[in-house]
Amino acid sequence: MIVEAAGRLFFAPGSARVSMDDLARELGMSKKTIYRHFPDRRSLLAAVLDRQFAAVERTLVAVAQDAQGQPFGVRVQRFLLAAGSELGRIGAARLAAGRGDAVLRQYVEQRVDAVVYRRLEELFRDGHRQGLLSAPPELLSEITRGALERLLTSRLPRELDRTAADLLRAGVDTVLYGAIRPAHSGIGDEQLEAVIPTARDEEQEVGP
């Protein structure tokens, strides 16, 4: 209960530095009771982060399992879209800034690396072992990591009225599919040339 309430407060949109007093008021309990479970704010925040990243990991594992047997390009795309959406959902870019706390920043970086980027690199290595990639997997990992981190902190998604995950999909189409040999990618030319649908386009597609 304490960790769940702390997560709501610590990561609420537009939230400033939340104190233990704020959390005690939210829970209707004394700070002494909270400190009985967590000796300080940092230890509580670490527990909240563990909970957040565990949820991200469950999502990515489920996506990878669902994509088993799909063409390699589809597996890459689904993983990246899920990763972009999940990191955006938990505010990973804001967390990585550390809010002035170097220990917190390092902890978040380690968790993102373990949960997302190591899985991504292994996915590219798997494609390389199968002979599906014409570029080194380390290079593709670095390009994709940079694109994802940049989009999570960029104003571009807001300016284009699209999510970071949407724009990451465009980056996949533009950059990564050029490194996947066409005979094995499972992605046709018409998909490579497809543009991201706007909100209006999507509404039109759903209409009668």
mmCIF file of N, CA and C in Angstrom, residues 133-208:
data_model
loop_
_atom_site.group_PDB
_atom_site.id
_atom_site.type_symbol
_atom_site.label_atom_id
_atom_site.label_comp_id
_atom_site.label_asym_id
_atom_site.label_seq_id
_atom_site.Cartn_x
_atom_site.Cartn_y
_atom_site.Cartn_z
ATOM 1 N N LEU A 133 20.797 -9.816 -40.697
ATOM 2 C CA LEU A 133 21.221 -8.421 -40.613
ATOM 3 C C LEU A 133 22.465 -8.176 -41.445
ATOM 4 N N SER A 134 22.483 -7.038 -42.103
ATOM 5 C CA SER A 134 23.655 -6.666 -42.892
ATOM 6 C C SER A 134 24.518 -5.648 -42.149
ATOM 7 N N ALA A 135 24.134 -5.326 -40.915
ATOM 8 C CA ALA A 135 24.910 -4.387 -40.102
ATOM 9 C C ALA A 135 25.191 -5.035 -38.747
ATOM 10 N N PRO A 136 26.273 -4.645 -38.081
ATOM 11 C CA PRO A 136 26.597 -5.241 -36.773
ATOM 12 C C PRO A 136 25.475 -4.983 -35.763
ATOM 13 N N PRO A 137 25.126 -5.976 -34.961
ATOM 14 C CA PRO A 137 24.052 -5.784 -33.985
ATOM 15 C C PRO A 137 24.374 -4.695 -32.976
ATOM 16 N N GLU A 138 25.671 -4.519 -32.647
ATOM 17 C CA GLU A 138 26.056 -3.469 -31.690
ATOM 18 C C GLU A 138 25.730 -2.088 -32.242
ATOM 19 N N LEU A 139 25.932 -1.907 -33.552
ATOM 20 C CA LEU A 139 25.633 -0.625 -34.181
ATOM 21 C C LEU A 139 24.135 -0.356 -34.159
ATOM 22 N N LEU A 140 23.357 -1.373 -34.501
ATOM 23 C CA LEU A 140 21.906 -1.194 -34.506
ATOM 24 C C LEU A 140 21.375 -0.902 -33.101
ATOM 25 N N SER A 141 21.951 -1.561 -32.108
ATOM 26 C CA SER A 141 21.543 -1.306 -30.726
ATOM 27 C C SER A 141 21.821 0.138 -30.338
ATOM 28 N N GLU A 142 23.005 0.615 -30.711
ATOM 29 C CA GLU A 142 23.388 1.989 -30.350
ATOM 30 C C GLU A 142 22.507 3.008 -31.051
ATOM 31 N N ILE A 143 22.217 2.791 -32.332
ATOM 32 C CA ILE A 143 21.354 3.704 -33.076
ATOM 33 C C ILE A 143 19.962 3.751 -32.458
ATOM 34 N N THR A 144 19.425 2.584 -32.172
ATOM 35 C CA THR A 144 18.066 2.507 -31.651
ATOM 36 C C THR A 144 17.979 3.086 -30.251
ATOM 37 N N ARG A 145 18.971 2.794 -29.446
ATOM 38 C CA ARG A 145 18.986 3.347 -28.083
ATOM 39 C C ARG A 145 19.006 4.870 -28.122
ATOM 40 N N GLY A 146 19.857 5.417 -28.983
ATOM 41 C CA GLY A 146 19.925 6.872 -29.098
ATOM 42 C C GLY A 146 18.617 7.473 -29.569
ATOM 43 N N ALA A 147 17.976 6.821 -30.549
ATOM 44 C CA ALA A 147 16.711 7.336 -31.064
ATOM 45 C C ALA A 147 15.626 7.301 -29.993
ATOM 46 N N LEU A 148 15.564 6.197 -29.256
ATOM 47 C CA LEU A 148 14.535 6.061 -28.240
ATOM 48 C C LEU A 148 14.725 7.089 -27.129
ATOM 49 N N GLU A 149 15.945 7.223 -26.630
ATOM 50 C CA GLU A 149 16.200 8.169 -25.554
ATOM 51 C C GLU A 149 15.956 9.604 -26.009
ATOM 52 N N ARG A 150 16.311 9.904 -27.244
ATOM 53 C CA ARG A 150 16.105 11.267 -27.767
ATOM 54 C C ARG A 150 14.614 11.569 -27.899
ATOM 55 N N LEU A 151 13.846 10.621 -28.402
ATOM 56 C CA LEU A 151 12.419 10.858 -28.600
ATOM 57 C C LEU A 151 11.681 11.028 -27.273
ATOM 58 N N LEU A 152 12.147 10.348 -26.229
ATOM 59 C CA LEU A 152 11.484 10.457 -24.930
ATOM 60 C C LEU A 152 11.694 11.826 -24.292
ATOM 61 N N THR A 153 12.732 12.545 -24.723
ATOM 62 C CA THR A 153 12.989 13.871 -24.158
ATOM 63 C C THR A 153 12.725 14.994 -25.160
ATOM 64 N N SER A 154 12.403 14.644 -26.388
ATOM 65 C CA SER A 154 12.228 15.632 -27.454
ATOM 66 C C SER A 154 10.845 16.276 -27.410
ATOM 67 N N ARG A 155 10.769 17.488 -27.953
ATOM 68 C CA ARG A 155 9.486 18.177 -28.122
ATOM 69 C C ARG A 155 8.770 17.704 -29.385
ATOM 70 N N LEU A 156 9.475 16.949 -30.223
ATOM 71 C CA LEU A 156 8.930 16.564 -31.522
ATOM 72 C C LEU A 156 7.609 15.797 -31.424
ATOM 73 N N PRO A 157 7.487 14.781 -30.548
ATOM 74 C CA PRO A 157 6.194 14.082 -30.475
ATOM 75 C C PRO A 157 5.039 15.026 -30.188
ATOM 76 N N ARG A 158 5.254 15.978 -29.278
ATOM 77 C CA ARG A 158 4.195 16.933 -28.954
ATOM 78 C C ARG A 158 3.902 17.853 -30.137
ATOM 79 N N GLU A 159 4.951 18.293 -30.813
ATOM 80 C CA GLU A 159 4.771 19.193 -31.960
ATOM 81 C C GLU A 159 4.035 18.502 -33.104
ATOM 82 N N LEU A 160 4.284 17.203 -33.285
ATOM 83 C CA LEU A 160 3.642 16.457 -34.372
ATOM 84 C C LEU A 160 2.346 15.778 -33.929
ATOM 85 N N ASP A 161 1.988 15.966 -32.655
ATOM 86 C CA ASP A 161 0.782 15.363 -32.090
ATOM 87 C C ASP A 161 0.804 13.846 -32.232
ATOM 88 N N ARG A 162 1.953 13.257 -31.944
ATOM 89 C CA ARG A 162 2.108 11.814 -31.981
ATOM 90 C C ARG A 162 2.900 11.380 -30.756
ATOM 91 N N THR A 163 2.845 10.112 -30.449
ATOM 92 C CA THR A 163 3.583 9.622 -29.289
ATOM 93 C C THR A 163 5.024 9.318 -29.685
ATOM 94 N N ALA A 164 5.881 9.228 -28.667
ATOM 95 C CA ALA A 164 7.269 8.849 -28.928
ATOM 96 C C ALA A 164 7.324 7.468 -29.572
ATOM 97 N N ALA A 165 6.408 6.567 -29.171
ATOM 98 C CA ALA A 165 6.383 5.225 -29.760
ATOM 99 C C ALA A 165 6.026 5.287 -31.240
ATOM 100 N N ASP A 166 5.104 6.176 -31.628
ATOM 101 C CA ASP A 166 4.755 6.346 -33.041
ATOM 102 C C ASP A 166 5.984 6.766 -33.849
ATOM 103 N N LEU A 167 6.699 7.752 -33.316
ATOM 104 C CA LEU A 167 7.857 8.249 -34.046
ATOM 105 C C LEU A 167 8.993 7.237 -34.040
ATOM 106 N N LEU A 168 9.067 6.443 -33.007
ATOM 107 C CA LEU A 168 10.061 5.378 -33.009
ATOM 108 C C LEU A 168 9.759 4.380 -34.115
ATOM 109 N N ARG A 169 8.470 4.109 -34.348
ATOM 110 C CA ARG A 169 8.096 3.216 -35.444
ATOM 111 C C ARG A 169 8.580 3.793 -36.770
ATOM 112 N N ALA A 170 8.444 5.106 -36.952
ATOM 113 C CA ALA A 170 8.944 5.734 -38.180
ATOM 114 C C ALA A 170 10.455 5.595 -38.277
ATOM 115 N N GLY A 171 11.142 5.717 -37.120
ATOM 116 C CA GLY A 171 12.590 5.535 -37.121
ATOM 117 C C GLY A 171 12.982 4.122 -37.496
ATOM 118 N N VAL A 172 12.202 3.160 -37.018
ATOM 119 C CA VAL A 172 12.446 1.766 -37.387
ATOM 120 C C VAL A 172 12.311 1.596 -38.889
ATOM 121 N N ASP A 173 11.226 2.128 -39.441
ATOM 122 C CA ASP A 173 10.999 2.020 -40.884
ATOM 123 C C ASP A 173 12.130 2.669 -41.668
ATOM 124 N N THR A 174 12.564 3.832 -41.192
ATOM 125 C CA THR A 174 13.540 4.615 -41.946
ATOM 126 C C THR A 174 14.954 4.080 -41.822
ATOM 127 N N VAL A 175 15.350 3.685 -40.610
ATOM 128 C CA VAL A 175 16.739 3.310 -40.366
ATOM 129 C C VAL A 175 16.944 1.798 -40.310
ATOM 130 N N LEU A 176 16.218 1.125 -39.448
ATOM 131 C CA LEU A 176 16.530 -0.271 -39.181
ATOM 132 C C LEU A 176 16.188 -1.198 -40.320
ATOM 133 N N TYR A 177 15.081 -0.964 -40.994
ATOM 134 C CA TYR A 177 14.703 -1.897 -42.039
ATOM 135 C C TYR A 177 15.681 -1.873 -43.206
ATOM 136 N N GLY A 178 16.474 -0.814 -43.298
ATOM 137 C CA GLY A 178 17.512 -0.790 -44.316
ATOM 138 C C GLY A 178 18.625 -1.768 -44.002
ATOM 139 N N ALA A 179 18.698 -2.217 -42.740
ATOM 140 C CA ALA A 179 19.748 -3.146 -42.339
ATOM 141 C C ALA A 179 19.264 -4.585 -42.312
ATOM 142 N N ILE A 180 17.961 -4.786 -42.493
ATOM 143 C CA ILE A 180 17.417 -6.140 -42.507
ATOM 144 C C ILE A 180 17.281 -6.576 -43.954
ATOM 145 N N ARG A 181 17.887 -7.667 -44.296
ATOM 146 C CA ARG A 181 17.878 -8.112 -45.681
ATOM 147 C C ARG A 181 16.448 -8.385 -46.134
ATOM 148 N N PRO A 182 16.003 -7.779 -47.232
ATOM 149 C CA PRO A 182 14.602 -7.857 -47.658
ATOM 150 C C PRO A 182 14.056 -9.267 -47.768
ATOM 151 N N ALA A 183 14.879 -10.214 -48.203
ATOM 152 C CA ALA A 183 14.367 -11.567 -48.414
ATOM 153 C C ALA A 183 13.908 -12.213 -47.122
ATOM 154 N N HIS A 184 14.374 -11.693 -45.986
ATOM 155 C CA HIS A 184 14.069 -12.326 -44.707
ATOM 156 C C HIS A 184 13.272 -11.437 -43.775
ATOM 157 N N SER A 185 13.044 -10.180 -44.150
ATOM 158 C CA SER A 185 12.468 -9.245 -43.190
ATOM 159 C C SER A 185 10.999 -9.514 -42.922
ATOM 160 N N GLY A 186 10.277 -10.042 -43.913
ATOM 161 C CA GLY A 186 8.840 -10.241 -43.745
ATOM 162 C C GLY A 186 8.058 -8.956 -43.926
ATOM 163 N N ILE A 187 8.715 -7.901 -44.423
ATOM 164 C CA ILE A 187 8.077 -6.601 -44.567
ATOM 165 C C ILE A 187 8.165 -6.180 -46.024
ATOM 166 N N GLY A 188 7.043 -5.896 -46.622
ATOM 167 C CA GLY A 188 6.995 -5.550 -48.029
ATOM 168 C C GLY A 188 7.334 -4.099 -48.286
ATOM 169 N N ASP A 189 7.549 -3.765 -49.552
ATOM 170 C CA ASP A 189 7.894 -2.398 -49.919
ATOM 171 C C ASP A 189 6.806 -1.413 -49.523
ATOM 172 N N GLU A 190 5.543 -1.860 -49.657
ATOM 173 C CA GLU A 190 4.456 -0.935 -49.335
ATOM 174 C C GLU A 190 4.474 -0.547 -47.861
ATOM 175 N N GLN A 191 4.967 -1.445 -46.976
ATOM 176 C CA GLN A 191 5.053 -1.119 -45.560
ATOM 177 C C GLN A 191 6.212 -0.174 -45.284
ATOM 178 N N LEU A 192 7.287 -0.335 -46.040
ATOM 179 C CA LEU A 192 8.426 0.551 -45.862
ATOM 180 C C LEU A 192 8.067 1.983 -46.222
ATOM 181 N N GLU A 193 7.144 2.154 -47.171
ATOM 182 C CA GLU A 193 6.784 3.479 -47.638
ATOM 183 C C GLU A 193 5.605 4.058 -46.871
ATOM 184 N N ALA A 194 5.030 3.285 -45.966
ATOM 185 C CA ALA A 194 3.834 3.744 -45.254
ATOM 186 C C ALA A 194 4.184 4.890 -44.310
ATOM 187 N N VAL A 195 3.288 5.850 -44.238
ATOM 188 C CA VAL A 195 3.451 6.953 -43.295
ATOM 189 C C VAL A 195 2.657 6.651 -42.051
ATOM 190 N N ILE A 196 3.003 7.311 -40.965
ATOM 191 C CA ILE A 196 2.269 7.107 -39.726
ATOM 192 C C ILE A 196 0.908 7.769 -39.861
ATOM 193 N N PRO A 197 -0.188 7.063 -39.590
ATOM 194 C CA PRO A 197 -1.505 7.684 -39.691
ATOM 195 C C PRO A 197 -1.683 8.752 -38.638
ATOM 196 N N THR A 198 -2.338 9.831 -39.007
ATOM 197 C CA THR A 198 -2.639 10.873 -38.031
ATOM 198 C C THR A 198 -3.873 10.466 -37.251
ATOM 199 N N ALA A 199 -4.169 11.233 -36.205
ATOM 200 C CA ALA A 199 -5.353 10.926 -35.410
ATOM 201 C C ALA A 199 -6.599 11.006 -36.275
ATOM 202 N N ARG A 200 -6.626 11.969 -37.214
ATOM 203 C CA ARG A 200 -7.799 12.119 -38.086
ATOM 204 C C ARG A 200 -7.937 10.910 -39.006
ATOM 205 N N ASP A 201 -6.788 10.436 -39.515
ATOM 206 C CA ASP A 201 -6.826 9.250 -40.385
ATOM 207 C C ASP A 201 -7.401 8.054 -39.641
ATOM 208 N N GLU A 202 -6.942 7.889 -38.382
ATOM 209 C CA GLU A 202 -7.405 6.743 -37.600
ATOM 210 C C GLU A 202 -8.902 6.831 -37.343
ATOM 211 N N GLU A 203 -9.398 8.064 -37.080
ATOM 212 C CA GLU A 203 -10.831 8.218 -36.851
ATOM 213 C C GLU A 203 -11.631 7.870 -38.110
ATOM 214 N N GLN A 204 -11.072 8.249 -39.269
ATOM 215 C CA GLN A 204 -11.762 7.951 -40.509
ATOM 216 C C GLN A 204 -11.818 6.444 -40.760
ATOM 217 N N GLU A 205 -10.718 5.744 -40.389
ATOM 218 C CA GLU A 205 -10.680 4.305 -40.610
ATOM 219 C C GLU A 205 -11.684 3.560 -39.732
ATOM 220 N N VAL A 206 -11.939 4.129 -38.536
ATOM 221 C CA VAL A 206 -12.833 3.452 -37.624
ATOM 222 C C VAL A 206 -14.280 3.749 -37.930
ATOM 223 N N GLY A 207 -14.522 4.853 -38.625
ATOM 224 C CA GLY A 207 -15.884 5.270 -38.908
ATOM 225 C C GLY A 207 -16.622 4.308 -39.808
ATOM 226 N N PRO A 208 -17.962 4.519 -39.965
ATOM 227 C CA PRO A 208 -18.787 3.609 -40.795
ATOM 228 C C PRO A 208 -18.407 3.648 -42.259
#
